[in-house]
Amino acid sequence: MNNIIKNIYFGAVSLSLLLGTTSCGDSFLKEDSGHLFTDELLETSNGALGMAAGLYSNIRWHFGYEWAYGITLYGTDEFTNGSDLTSQCWNNYDNRLNPLDCTTALGAANGNCPGVSALWNEMYYGISSANLLISKASSVADKDSRNKAIGEAYFLRGYNYYKLFAQYGGVVIQTEPANGSINHYYTRSTAEETLNQVISDLRQAYSMLPTSKWRGNGTWTRYTAAHFLAKALLYRQSERCSDWNSRYSSKTDLDSVVTLSDEVIAACPLASDYNSLYADWSGTDCKNEALSEILMVAEHNADSSTKGRYGNRTYSYFTPQFSNFSGGWVQRGQYVGLDFQRCRPTEYSYDVFDNVNDARMWKTFKTVYGLNNIVNSKPNRVNFKTDADYQKALAAWNKFLADNNITEEQVPTLGDQGIIFILNKKTDARFNNNPYGTFGRGAVAHSFINPQSGKWVPNVFPLYQNGKYMMDQFGVSGSPSTSNVFCGINKTEDGTRTGEKDDGTRDVIMARTGETYLIKAEAQTRLGNYQDAIETVNKLRARAQWKNGEDRSFYTDGTEAFASNSTANATLGKCKDANNVKLTNQDAYNASFIKKSSYYLSTGIDITTNASNLQILSYKQLPEEDEAVLSKLGCTTDKDRMINFILDERTRENLGEWNRWEELSRTGMLIKRAKAFNTEAVSNIQANKHELRPIPQAFIDQLQNQDGTNLTDAQKATWQNPGY
């Protein structure tokens, strides 16, 4: 990967010299005229391939800031906001989500709220780069080099138009370089024309890209293009396109989706263990970043000279705010996730899993944190100057024991469990009252003793008590709508950071074969082949089953990469032992990372190493988790049931993988599912409006008529999506 990263970097530098930089001003679709002096370079194999490598830098943008989750995950059935309200308007669809970028002056909680213009501007910057390369590299004499370079350009252009289409519908289509001119006259293409451009570009990429990862890990291949071409064709036959897609043969499109998916599945098989994809990440450029299942990534590494404008910030978005609510027992640092608590899973995201038999749940959710800071311990007289001070501390210690109804022997120490999330089911009555005691966070007295350890746990949170969802009841704010207590997911954990807020170095997976199976299954469903779709999903679910001999309580995540961290011997954090001595980062990490989940406590089953079974016999009899969802949504027809079953399976397989909003919008289920499962979105989300994003006003205000006159307000209004 290091070679491709270097090539990406230097290609990006060259492209920046050719194209300038993107902004919200009049640089929209602008190309610097300096490229006129480099036509000859672009027409050589080395020049074209170098510039094509630079295209890869454009996709890093997606994961460099708050838009990573705001645009893709917020406001859906899977995630809502924690108590941090940085991107709140993207989740609750209030009037701050409008054609203007949401700044603090316009009501944003802070200056980090993703602007509606961000995706628009950055995607067109990449499209502009691709247009230039396509126009010039066609003169490259060597066919192999020409196809590789132009194939990559077609792929990026197709991918960027796919993202624009998914968010905005019809957009401006530009397929020719601007040749140094700044244009203010454009026409908006229809949604049909825009998606057809996506399909055309991806077909070109599919026909030109090689099957090998010739640049190294992260190379866009024929299979990368096949995956996204299948998605685009499936999109054309989906609900968002229902007002015009009858002009295209659904059987032709959907048969193609199945064929393309089969090609990807055969060439890029699933990893044998779900842990290999995300949890078992041992550090920068580790072997699991080369898994055959991975079809597309935004690449990162530890070389600061190649980082470019955007690093990987995703590690900070899925972790609960433990340093705030834990009562001081668990402290953050580069050895454990940065607890920005942006993405709080909804009740649906927990309850849609079979918590006994589906290993994906326990290989995704981080349910246990080790205690890495001593808050309360029995005072030692030798540590106090006066007997009065000692007696005061002893009284506080005894009050701590009495308040929590625990004994000295039950008080935890470094490395014991500091936070436990109990992912039980609604019908589980074990946590309604004794013998487990009461529950809560570190600053609230509670008496829970873990029967597995015999120790009091400073923070313990069950999903359900007395048949009621409780996870959102424990937050510091006291409001379920802004709870900072939740069980987060581990897919972006990164222990390589040498500072709490440093950029991460792990790749971000953007597409993988696990999703390809679900694309195929949905196409089979839309063809009416429901049992075939079940068989396709069953192949994916086979990996999710516990294997014979597997330790069901084993847990790992990417913070284990801290093993080689250069700050290991430093004392940078707040962690202290019982004698008030600061811990080194390594000692703090060792205490905080426990390789056991709350599986057995959460399920209540006896310890077993038997294999589990997730196979579905018939589309008429779906798992009880899905039947509960289908009942709440009012799904009765076989097609609706199967489409929503596949959406549920997407959650179980792809939770947090940056595409939920567009998938719900595509299938016409965004409004219904958000209203059913996202309590923060219910009040404001509207049909016939929020299935699309607002076109940025900064772009519309630049537009002119062909004669150079400014648009009237009425003309500007025709550019905007409905409802904004």
XYZ file of C-alpha atoms in Angstrom:
724
model
C 0.000 0.000 0.000
C 2.841 2.412 0.632
C 3.602 2.635 -3.090
C 0.037 3.411 -4.067
C -0.219 5.964 -1.266
C 2.898 7.695 -2.561
C 1.518 7.630 -6.089
C -1.797 8.987 -4.885
C -0.044 11.791 -3.063
C 2.196 12.894 -5.884
C -0.612 12.470 -8.394
C -2.817 14.612 -6.208
C -0.145 17.284 -5.962
C 0.121 17.336 -9.736
C -3.633 17.548 -10.094
C -3.806 20.387 -7.609
C -1.330 22.305 -9.728
C -3.458 21.608 -12.776
C -6.832 22.223 -11.244
C -6.403 24.539 -8.315
C -8.423 23.813 -5.177
C -12.099 23.488 -4.479
C -14.095 26.092 -2.559
C -17.614 27.382 -2.147
C -17.003 30.376 -4.392
C -16.757 30.785 -8.155
C -14.360 27.851 -8.526
C -17.245 25.445 -9.075
C -16.267 23.174 -11.989
C -13.257 25.410 -12.533
C -10.013 24.104 -14.003
C -6.927 26.224 -13.872
C -5.623 27.135 -17.296
C -2.213 25.916 -16.203
C -3.160 22.490 -17.491
C -2.700 23.773 -21.038
C 1.034 23.590 -20.462
C 0.906 19.928 -19.452
C -1.123 18.316 -22.232
C 1.957 16.550 -23.493
C 2.591 15.036 -20.055
C -0.960 13.730 -19.793
C -0.590 12.035 -23.164
C 2.270 9.833 -21.928
C 1.854 6.542 -20.068
C 3.722 7.733 -16.986
C 1.962 11.076 -16.913
C -1.524 9.610 -17.372
C -0.997 6.876 -14.791
C 0.469 9.378 -12.346
C -2.494 11.689 -12.747
C -4.883 8.743 -12.419
C -3.227 7.846 -9.111
C -4.063 11.351 -7.949
C -7.758 10.632 -8.436
C -7.686 8.313 -5.435
C -7.091 11.253 -3.114
C -10.584 12.566 -3.886
C -12.307 9.708 -2.037
C -10.399 10.393 1.175
C -12.522 13.489 1.566
C -15.506 11.386 2.598
C -13.893 10.404 5.900
C -11.947 13.478 6.916
C -14.587 15.291 8.915
C -18.105 15.362 10.344
C -19.806 14.861 6.970
C -18.590 11.243 7.071
C -21.535 10.327 9.302
C -23.772 13.403 8.979
C -24.573 12.831 5.314
C -24.617 9.030 5.386
C -25.800 7.756 8.790
C -27.721 10.468 10.612
C -31.482 10.704 10.386
C -31.929 7.000 9.670
C -33.298 4.017 11.579
C -29.792 2.984 12.711
C -28.230 6.073 14.303
C -29.265 9.201 16.121
C -27.283 11.915 17.910
C -25.728 11.674 21.346
C -25.548 14.703 23.593
C -23.114 16.312 21.157
C -25.204 18.325 18.695
C -22.544 19.200 16.111
C -24.545 17.730 13.213
C -27.957 17.629 14.842
C -29.861 19.165 11.935
C -28.836 16.242 9.703
C -30.407 13.870 12.206
C -33.595 15.654 13.210
C -34.290 17.399 9.876
C -35.094 20.747 11.477
C -35.178 24.026 9.565
C -31.394 24.415 9.834
C -31.100 21.713 7.144
C -31.708 24.040 4.227
C -29.868 25.268 1.110
C -27.522 27.398 3.232
C -24.558 25.894 5.064
C -25.449 25.641 8.755
C -22.992 27.955 10.511
C -23.055 29.113 14.109
C -24.644 32.348 12.886
C -27.472 30.250 11.421
C -27.995 28.089 14.483
C -25.291 25.404 14.384
C -24.111 24.149 17.769
C -20.516 24.823 16.727
C -18.383 25.489 13.669
C -18.080 21.829 12.683
C -21.590 21.215 11.329
C -21.331 19.686 7.818
C -22.362 22.190 5.181
C -24.817 21.173 2.474
C -22.319 22.444 -0.092
C -19.484 20.170 1.060
C -20.367 17.007 -0.858
C -21.496 18.965 -3.919
C -18.246 20.895 -4.210
C -15.903 17.994 -3.531
C -17.623 15.581 -5.906
C -17.410 18.100 -8.730
C -13.756 18.675 -7.978
C -13.156 14.970 -8.559
C -15.345 14.982 -11.662
C -13.367 17.896 -13.058
C -10.152 15.959 -12.523
C -11.578 12.878 -14.219
C -12.838 14.895 -17.190
C -9.379 16.296 -17.802
C -7.748 12.884 -17.675
C -10.333 11.233 -19.951
C -9.930 13.968 -22.533
C -6.136 13.827 -22.646
C -5.168 10.245 -21.825
C -6.997 8.925 -24.885
C -3.846 9.892 -26.779
C -1.617 7.563 -24.753
C -0.079 5.102 -27.182
C 0.207 2.102 -24.877
C -3.235 0.460 -24.692
C -2.719 -1.130 -21.280
C -1.660 2.142 -19.671
C -4.384 4.047 -21.502
C -7.125 1.695 -20.342
C -5.915 1.704 -16.755
C -5.742 5.489 -16.513
C -8.999 6.196 -18.340
C -10.742 3.323 -16.553
C -9.863 4.863 -13.212
C -11.085 8.248 -14.402
C -14.389 6.788 -15.569
C -14.770 4.986 -12.258
C -14.223 8.085 -10.149
C -16.555 10.138 -12.312
C -19.220 7.441 -12.149
C -18.798 7.040 -8.407
C -18.972 10.798 -7.782
C -22.069 11.181 -9.921
C -23.556 8.224 -8.042
C -23.019 10.060 -4.749
C -24.492 13.259 -6.184
C -27.489 11.422 -7.621
C -28.119 9.543 -4.370
C -28.137 12.779 -2.372
C -29.635 15.334 -4.768
C -31.377 13.508 -7.629
C -30.761 15.268 -10.934
C -27.620 17.407 -11.036
C -25.369 19.201 -13.504
C -23.655 16.770 -15.860
C -20.273 17.868 -17.110
C -18.246 15.389 -19.142
C -15.851 17.759 -20.891
C -12.977 19.706 -19.343
C -13.576 23.412 -18.879
C -10.244 24.255 -20.553
C -9.516 27.077 -18.170
C -12.838 28.864 -18.462
C -15.159 29.766 -15.604
C -18.726 29.024 -16.607
C -21.812 30.353 -14.862
C -24.397 28.908 -17.232
C -25.481 25.335 -16.636
C -28.559 23.218 -17.105
C -29.735 20.743 -14.535
C -30.112 17.216 -15.841
C -33.014 15.059 -14.738
C -32.608 12.269 -12.210
C -32.978 9.806 -15.083
C -30.224 11.459 -17.105
C -27.945 11.650 -14.077
C -28.312 7.986 -13.138
C -27.857 6.957 -16.749
C -24.584 8.896 -16.770
C -23.534 6.948 -13.676
C -24.359 3.664 -15.388
C -22.546 4.678 -18.565
C -19.380 5.716 -16.712
C -19.328 2.591 -14.567
C -19.826 0.393 -17.621
C -16.828 2.080 -19.214
C -14.793 1.528 -16.073
C -15.928 -2.113 -15.899
C -14.768 -2.714 -19.465
C -11.380 -1.024 -19.016
C -10.131 -1.717 -15.492
C -7.953 -4.800 -14.905
C -8.934 -7.557 -12.492
C -5.697 -7.312 -10.532
C -4.802 -4.821 -7.797
C -1.876 -3.680 -9.897
C -1.241 -0.529 -7.851
C -1.414 -2.466 -4.576
C -4.157 -2.621 -1.949
C -6.898 -0.134 -2.668
C -6.635 -0.332 -6.465
C -9.957 0.088 -8.254
C -10.476 -3.078 -10.275
C -13.061 -4.525 -12.625
C -14.768 -5.959 -9.535
C -14.953 -2.560 -7.838
C -16.683 -1.215 -10.927
C -18.942 -4.293 -11.132
C -20.117 -3.806 -7.547
C -21.091 -0.172 -8.092
C -22.553 -0.833 -11.537
C -24.775 -3.450 -9.907
C -25.808 -0.878 -7.286
C -26.598 1.699 -9.964
C -28.736 -0.720 -11.995
C -30.525 -1.801 -8.835
C -31.119 1.877 -8.066
C -32.749 2.338 -11.460
C -35.298 -0.338 -10.573
C -35.927 0.974 -7.073
C -38.678 3.109 -5.593
C -36.867 6.445 -5.880
C -36.962 6.075 -9.659
C -40.525 4.751 -9.935
C -41.848 7.778 -11.809
C -39.645 7.042 -14.836
C -37.979 3.625 -14.591
C -40.751 1.865 -16.533
C -38.860 2.986 -19.634
C -36.194 0.390 -18.823
C -36.648 -3.361 -18.711
C -36.626 -4.344 -15.057
C -35.712 -7.915 -15.939
C -32.751 -6.804 -18.027
C -31.451 -4.479 -15.322
C -32.001 -6.922 -12.466
C -30.592 -9.916 -14.333
C -27.492 -7.812 -14.931
C -27.315 -7.022 -11.219
C -27.352 -10.746 -10.415
C -24.710 -11.526 -13.056
C -22.404 -8.713 -11.926
C -22.845 -9.703 -8.290
C -22.018 -13.320 -9.052
C -18.833 -12.205 -10.784
C -17.749 -10.218 -7.733
C -18.719 -12.984 -5.299
C -16.742 -15.578 -7.248
C -13.600 -13.460 -7.638
C -13.608 -11.687 -4.246
C -14.762 -14.248 -1.658
C -15.842 -13.384 1.861
C -13.318 -13.328 4.666
C -13.783 -16.446 6.766
C -14.275 -14.503 10.010
C -16.268 -11.272 10.348
C -13.707 -10.141 12.919
C -11.072 -9.968 10.173
C -12.814 -7.071 8.456
C -12.823 -4.546 11.284
C -12.109 -5.805 14.797
C -8.922 -7.731 14.116
C -6.951 -4.716 12.912
C -3.408 -4.812 14.249
C -2.010 -1.589 12.821
C -1.117 0.439 9.766
C -0.911 -1.627 6.545
C -1.731 -4.853 8.414
C -2.504 -8.001 6.442
C -6.267 -7.747 6.940
C -6.342 -4.593 4.827
C -5.560 -6.893 1.876
C -8.548 -9.214 2.300
C -10.090 -10.355 -0.978
C -13.535 -9.254 0.229
C -12.525 -5.594 0.300
C -13.475 -3.935 -2.985
C -12.839 -0.255 -2.288
C -11.197 1.725 0.498
C -10.108 5.225 1.317
C -6.468 4.541 2.031
C -4.459 5.990 4.875
C -1.094 5.299 6.439
C 1.335 6.710 8.974
C 3.347 8.838 6.534
C 2.404 12.451 7.253
C 3.848 13.567 3.911
C 1.107 11.625 2.087
C -1.832 12.619 4.274
C -2.926 15.498 2.108
C -5.818 17.715 3.135
C -7.920 15.083 4.865
C -6.887 12.408 7.319
C -9.035 9.656 8.799
C -11.234 11.078 11.572
C -13.776 8.263 11.733
C -12.357 6.723 14.914
C -14.023 9.443 16.999
C -17.637 9.117 15.883
C -19.011 5.847 17.306
C -17.760 5.837 20.908
C -19.939 6.804 23.893
C -18.836 9.714 26.076
C -17.394 7.466 28.767
C -14.921 10.007 30.147
C -17.921 12.183 31.013
C -20.382 9.669 32.423
C -18.107 7.016 33.945
C -17.474 8.877 37.174
C -13.795 9.008 36.312
C -13.311 5.227 36.390
C -12.578 5.038 32.637
C -10.454 7.733 31.003
C -9.837 8.299 27.326
C -6.516 8.539 25.510
C -4.915 7.427 22.257
C -5.094 3.917 23.703
C -8.901 3.940 23.718
C -11.429 5.645 21.444
C -11.928 9.396 21.410
C -15.401 9.678 22.926
C -17.032 12.306 20.719
C -20.339 10.324 20.947
C -21.632 11.506 17.586
C -23.398 8.319 16.427
C -25.694 6.726 19.008
C -27.289 3.453 17.864
C -31.062 3.346 18.055
C -32.994 0.629 19.851
C -33.578 -0.938 16.435
C -29.840 -1.316 15.805
C -29.455 -3.489 18.893
C -32.720 -5.381 18.791
C -32.539 -6.404 15.124
C -29.771 -8.888 16.017
C -30.278 -12.419 17.301
C -28.103 -11.819 20.344
C -27.492 -15.516 20.975
C -26.655 -16.855 17.529
C -25.391 -13.920 15.444
C -21.654 -13.439 16.012
C -21.713 -10.145 14.091
C -23.347 -8.429 17.043
C -20.526 -9.324 19.401
C -17.832 -8.641 16.823
C -19.292 -5.163 16.174
C -20.442 -3.713 19.510
C -17.900 -2.845 22.214
C -19.691 -3.975 25.365
C -16.934 -3.861 28.007
C -14.357 -1.226 29.009
C -11.675 -1.899 31.582
C -11.250 0.323 34.605
C -8.080 2.390 34.047
C -8.338 5.049 36.749
C -8.872 4.539 40.467
C -11.539 6.865 41.827
C -12.248 5.192 45.167
C -10.012 2.940 47.236
C -9.623 2.400 50.949
C -7.423 5.206 52.313
C -4.034 4.359 53.801
C -3.094 6.318 56.916
C 0.505 6.796 55.767
C -0.692 8.906 52.828
C -2.242 11.588 55.072
C -0.500 14.342 57.029
C -3.067 14.470 59.811
C -5.359 12.014 61.458
C -8.258 14.375 60.751
C -7.621 14.194 57.010
C -7.405 10.430 57.223
C -10.668 10.159 59.161
C -12.393 12.403 56.614
C -11.188 10.189 53.744
C -12.188 7.049 55.640
C -15.674 8.449 56.195
C -15.994 9.195 52.472
C -14.856 5.650 51.705
C -17.426 4.114 54.033
C -20.143 6.326 52.567
C -19.155 5.158 49.066
C -19.552 1.529 50.180
C -22.850 2.212 51.920
C -24.343 4.246 49.067
C -23.675 1.446 46.602
C -24.486 -1.341 49.082
C -21.162 -3.092 48.488
C -18.315 -4.503 50.575
C -14.588 -3.718 50.404
C -13.956 -7.018 48.632
C -16.414 -6.079 45.891
C -14.695 -2.800 44.957
C -12.950 -3.105 41.582
C -9.366 -2.182 40.829
C -7.264 -1.497 37.716
C -8.109 -3.864 34.882
C -11.482 -4.906 36.287
C -14.666 -4.080 34.405
C -15.319 -0.331 34.446
C -18.228 -0.204 31.974
C -20.554 -3.004 30.898
C -23.325 -2.729 28.330
C -25.800 -5.601 28.687
C -27.358 -6.301 25.280
C -30.322 -8.318 26.465
C -33.730 -8.817 24.876
C -37.048 -7.191 25.774
C -38.423 -10.473 27.092
C -35.423 -10.996 29.403
C -36.622 -10.465 32.992
C -33.300 -11.188 34.720
C -32.449 -7.503 35.179
C -35.823 -6.287 36.392
C -34.693 -6.387 40.042
C -32.588 -8.600 42.353
C -30.413 -10.675 42.374
C -28.417 -8.377 40.074
C -29.181 -5.203 41.988
C -29.581 -1.724 40.522
C -27.866 -0.164 37.511
C -26.425 3.145 36.465
C -23.397 5.250 35.684
C -20.427 5.990 37.888
C -21.788 9.133 39.514
C -25.105 7.524 40.459
C -25.231 5.035 43.326
C -26.094 1.502 42.215
C -25.515 -1.976 43.542
C -24.829 -4.197 40.532
C -22.372 -7.020 41.254
C -21.233 -8.987 38.229
C -21.858 -12.642 39.096
C -18.971 -13.636 36.837
C -16.385 -11.625 38.784
C -17.998 -10.940 42.145
C -17.082 -7.258 41.706
C -19.139 -4.079 41.672
C -19.101 -2.433 38.234
C -18.987 1.386 38.276
C -21.053 1.665 35.088
C -23.564 -0.938 33.977
C -26.399 -0.452 31.502
C -28.939 -3.062 30.352
C -30.847 -2.544 27.120
C -34.130 -3.631 28.692
C -35.724 -3.714 32.117
C -39.349 -4.720 32.720
C -39.842 -4.954 28.972
C -38.872 -1.299 28.470
C -35.950 0.057 26.471
C -33.588 1.619 29.004
C -30.283 2.379 27.284
C -31.260 5.995 26.585
C -32.306 6.587 30.209
C -28.850 6.680 31.807
C -27.312 9.764 30.181
C -25.896 12.711 32.086
C -28.318 15.171 30.454
C -31.303 13.254 31.787
C -32.951 13.493 28.378
C -33.319 10.332 26.253
C -32.995 12.509 23.140
C -29.449 13.595 24.031
C -28.089 10.607 25.924
C -24.317 10.213 25.998
C -24.628 6.633 27.250
C -24.807 3.966 24.548
C -22.991 0.882 23.344
C -20.897 1.958 20.371
C -19.446 0.010 17.472
C -15.793 -0.806 16.858
C -15.382 -0.680 13.068
C -13.169 2.413 13.125
C -11.151 1.886 16.326
C -7.504 2.848 15.810
C -4.760 2.467 18.411
C -1.996 3.894 16.211
C -2.734 7.532 17.032
C 0.076 9.207 18.959
C -2.246 11.930 20.226
C -5.887 11.806 21.278
C -7.040 13.846 18.293
C -4.435 12.777 15.726
C -5.601 11.428 12.390
C -6.130 7.700 12.189
C -3.972 5.551 9.929
C -6.293 2.681 9.074
C -8.038 2.350 5.726
C -11.782 3.034 5.571
C -13.713 0.289 3.798
C -16.110 1.761 1.252
C -17.338 -1.416 -0.461
C -17.004 -5.144 0.155
C -18.436 -8.418 -1.027
C -20.607 -8.773 2.075
C -22.755 -5.980 0.631
C -22.615 -7.511 -2.853
C -24.552 -10.528 -1.553
C -27.295 -8.198 -0.353
C -27.362 -6.315 -3.660
C -27.881 -9.660 -5.399
C -30.558 -10.722 -2.927
C -32.493 -7.510 -3.453
C -32.354 -7.950 -7.226
C -33.675 -11.497 -6.825
C -36.451 -10.145 -4.607
C -37.420 -7.555 -7.194
C -37.499 -10.327 -9.795
C -39.962 -12.193 -7.577
C -37.470 -14.946 -6.760
C -37.946 -14.725 -3.003
C -36.602 -18.119 -2.018
C -33.523 -17.567 -4.198
C -32.963 -14.319 -2.304
C -33.168 -16.210 0.993
C -30.574 -18.695 -0.217
C -28.254 -15.826 -1.177
C -28.630 -14.215 2.239
C -28.148 -17.588 3.925
C -24.662 -17.801 2.400
C -23.819 -14.492 4.039
C -25.436 -15.524 7.311
C -23.365 -18.707 7.352
C -20.308 -16.599 8.118
C -22.192 -14.826 10.891
C -22.849 -18.097 12.741
C -20.660 -19.080 15.671
C -18.247 -21.773 14.541
C -17.743 -25.028 16.406
C -15.136 -24.478 19.131
C -15.356 -20.670 18.978
C -15.196 -18.655 22.202
C -18.400 -16.656 22.013
C -17.232 -14.138 24.603
C -13.920 -13.285 22.915
C -13.570 -9.646 21.880
C -10.989 -7.589 20.062
C -10.824 -4.284 18.198
C -8.404 -1.932 16.463
C -7.176 -0.336 19.674
C -4.887 -3.382 19.937
C -2.685 -1.565 17.436
C -1.489 0.421 20.454
C 0.948 -2.449 21.062
C 3.525 -0.664 18.893
C 2.575 2.930 19.747
C 5.502 5.321 20.267
C 3.705 6.991 23.201
C 3.421 3.727 25.189
C 5.866 4.782 27.902
C 4.571 8.347 28.215
C 2.200 9.501 30.958
C -0.039 11.729 28.872
C -3.433 10.848 30.298
C -5.333 11.281 33.565
C -5.138 7.652 34.672
C -3.856 6.981 38.199
C -3.500 3.975 40.476
C -4.715 3.587 44.058
C -1.663 5.511 45.314
C -2.440 8.471 43.032
C 0.525 7.656 40.766
C -0.030 8.393 37.065
C -0.088 5.404 34.755
C 1.915 5.173 31.583
C -0.122 4.991 28.413
C 0.763 1.319 28.108
C -0.445 0.533 31.630
C -3.609 2.568 31.023
C -4.241 0.656 27.814
C -3.597 -2.720 29.454
C -6.137 -1.856 32.121
C -8.735 -0.487 29.713
C -8.756 -3.273 27.124
C -10.562 -6.456 28.149
C -10.760 -9.254 25.593
C -14.149 -10.400 26.790
C -17.597 -9.170 25.781
C -20.776 -9.217 27.852
C -22.137 -12.098 25.729
C -22.990 -14.555 28.490
C -24.233 -11.914 30.899
C -26.413 -10.449 28.134
C -27.885 -13.716 26.879
C -28.054 -15.756 30.063
C -27.172 -18.982 28.270
C -24.732 -21.558 29.578
C -21.154 -21.420 28.341
C -20.891 -23.282 25.042
C -18.523 -23.756 22.131
C -21.115 -25.325 19.852
C -21.820 -23.891 16.423
C -24.927 -21.734 16.015
C -27.438 -21.698 13.195
C -28.750 -18.598 11.403
C -30.131 -20.322 8.318
C -33.629 -19.327 7.194
C -35.784 -22.094 5.730
C -38.391 -20.028 3.927
C -39.174 -16.442 3.033
C -42.581 -17.087 4.593
C -40.963 -17.584 8.009
C -38.442 -14.864 8.772
C -36.536 -14.541 12.076
C -38.500 -13.134 15.017
C -36.342 -9.969 15.063
C -37.410 -9.255 11.495
C -41.046 -10.144 12.108
C -41.134 -7.545 14.878
C -39.761 -4.896 12.507
C -42.149 -5.882 9.708
C -45.090 -5.730 12.068
C -44.155 -2.247 13.242
C -43.737 -1.054 9.645
C -46.993 -2.680 8.530
C -45.369 -4.782 5.787
C -47.709 -7.480 4.468
C -46.851 -8.309 0.847
C -44.045 -10.748 0.093
C -42.081 -8.069 -1.763
C -42.323 -5.462 1.001
C -41.450 -8.044 3.620
C -38.402 -9.215 1.699
C -37.154 -5.720 0.845
C -37.336 -4.780 4.518
C -35.814 -8.071 5.613
C -32.833 -7.270 3.380
C -32.638 -3.788 4.905
C -32.528 -5.482 8.325
C -29.793 -7.801 7.095
C -27.894 -4.768 5.832
C -27.945 -3.445 9.390
C -26.614 -6.708 10.776
C -23.909 -6.939 8.112
C -23.102 -3.302 7.308
C -23.956 -1.277 10.420
C -22.115 2.047 10.305
C -20.614 1.478 6.861
C -21.471 4.883 5.400
C -24.429 4.136 3.121
C -27.598 3.779 5.212
C -29.241 7.095 4.297
C -28.957 6.504 0.565
C -30.195 2.906 0.845
C -33.316 3.984 2.734
C -33.918 6.865 0.342
C -33.444 4.531 -2.623
C -35.979 1.980 -1.408
C -38.562 4.556 -0.363
C -38.222 3.523 3.284
C -36.384 6.530 4.740
C -39.435 8.348 6.085
C -41.229 5.272 7.415
C -38.186 3.723 9.083
C -36.908 6.998 10.548
C -40.338 7.680 12.030
C -40.539 4.149 13.404
C -37.083 3.924 14.943
C -35.410 7.347 15.243
C -37.234 9.286 17.943
C -35.206 12.445 17.294
C -36.245 12.527 13.606
C -39.963 11.882 14.047
C -41.158 15.454 14.511
C -39.601 17.039 11.437
C -38.924 14.471 8.723
C -41.286 14.930 5.761
C -42.205 12.815 2.776
C -41.569 14.333 -0.647
C -38.845 16.510 0.828
C -36.241 14.750 2.891
C -35.617 11.877 0.473
C -33.342 14.425 -1.263
C -30.902 17.027 0.027
C -31.160 20.734 -0.755
C -29.116 22.006 -3.705
C -26.509 24.379 -2.213
C -27.657 27.984 -2.441
C -24.034 29.081 -2.903
C -24.052 27.294 -6.262
C -27.479 28.502 -7.361
C -26.587 32.118 -6.571
C -23.637 31.952 -8.993
C -25.732 30.853 -11.934
C -26.458 33.080 -14.896
C -28.518 32.838 -18.038
C -26.781 32.023 -21.286
C -26.716 35.738 -22.150
C -24.828 36.540 -18.926
C -27.760 37.984 -17.004
C -28.437 36.853 -13.442
C -31.216 34.388 -12.695
C -34.450 35.733 -11.305
C -35.742 34.401 -7.994
C -38.292 32.348 -9.912
C -35.560 30.812 -12.066
C -33.479 30.021 -8.983
C -36.464 28.289 -7.434
C -36.645 25.848 -10.348
C -33.156 24.627 -9.458
C -34.090 23.678 -5.909
C -35.360 20.309 -4.739
C -38.974 20.116 -3.508
C -39.717 21.452 -0.049
C -36.599 23.585 0.419
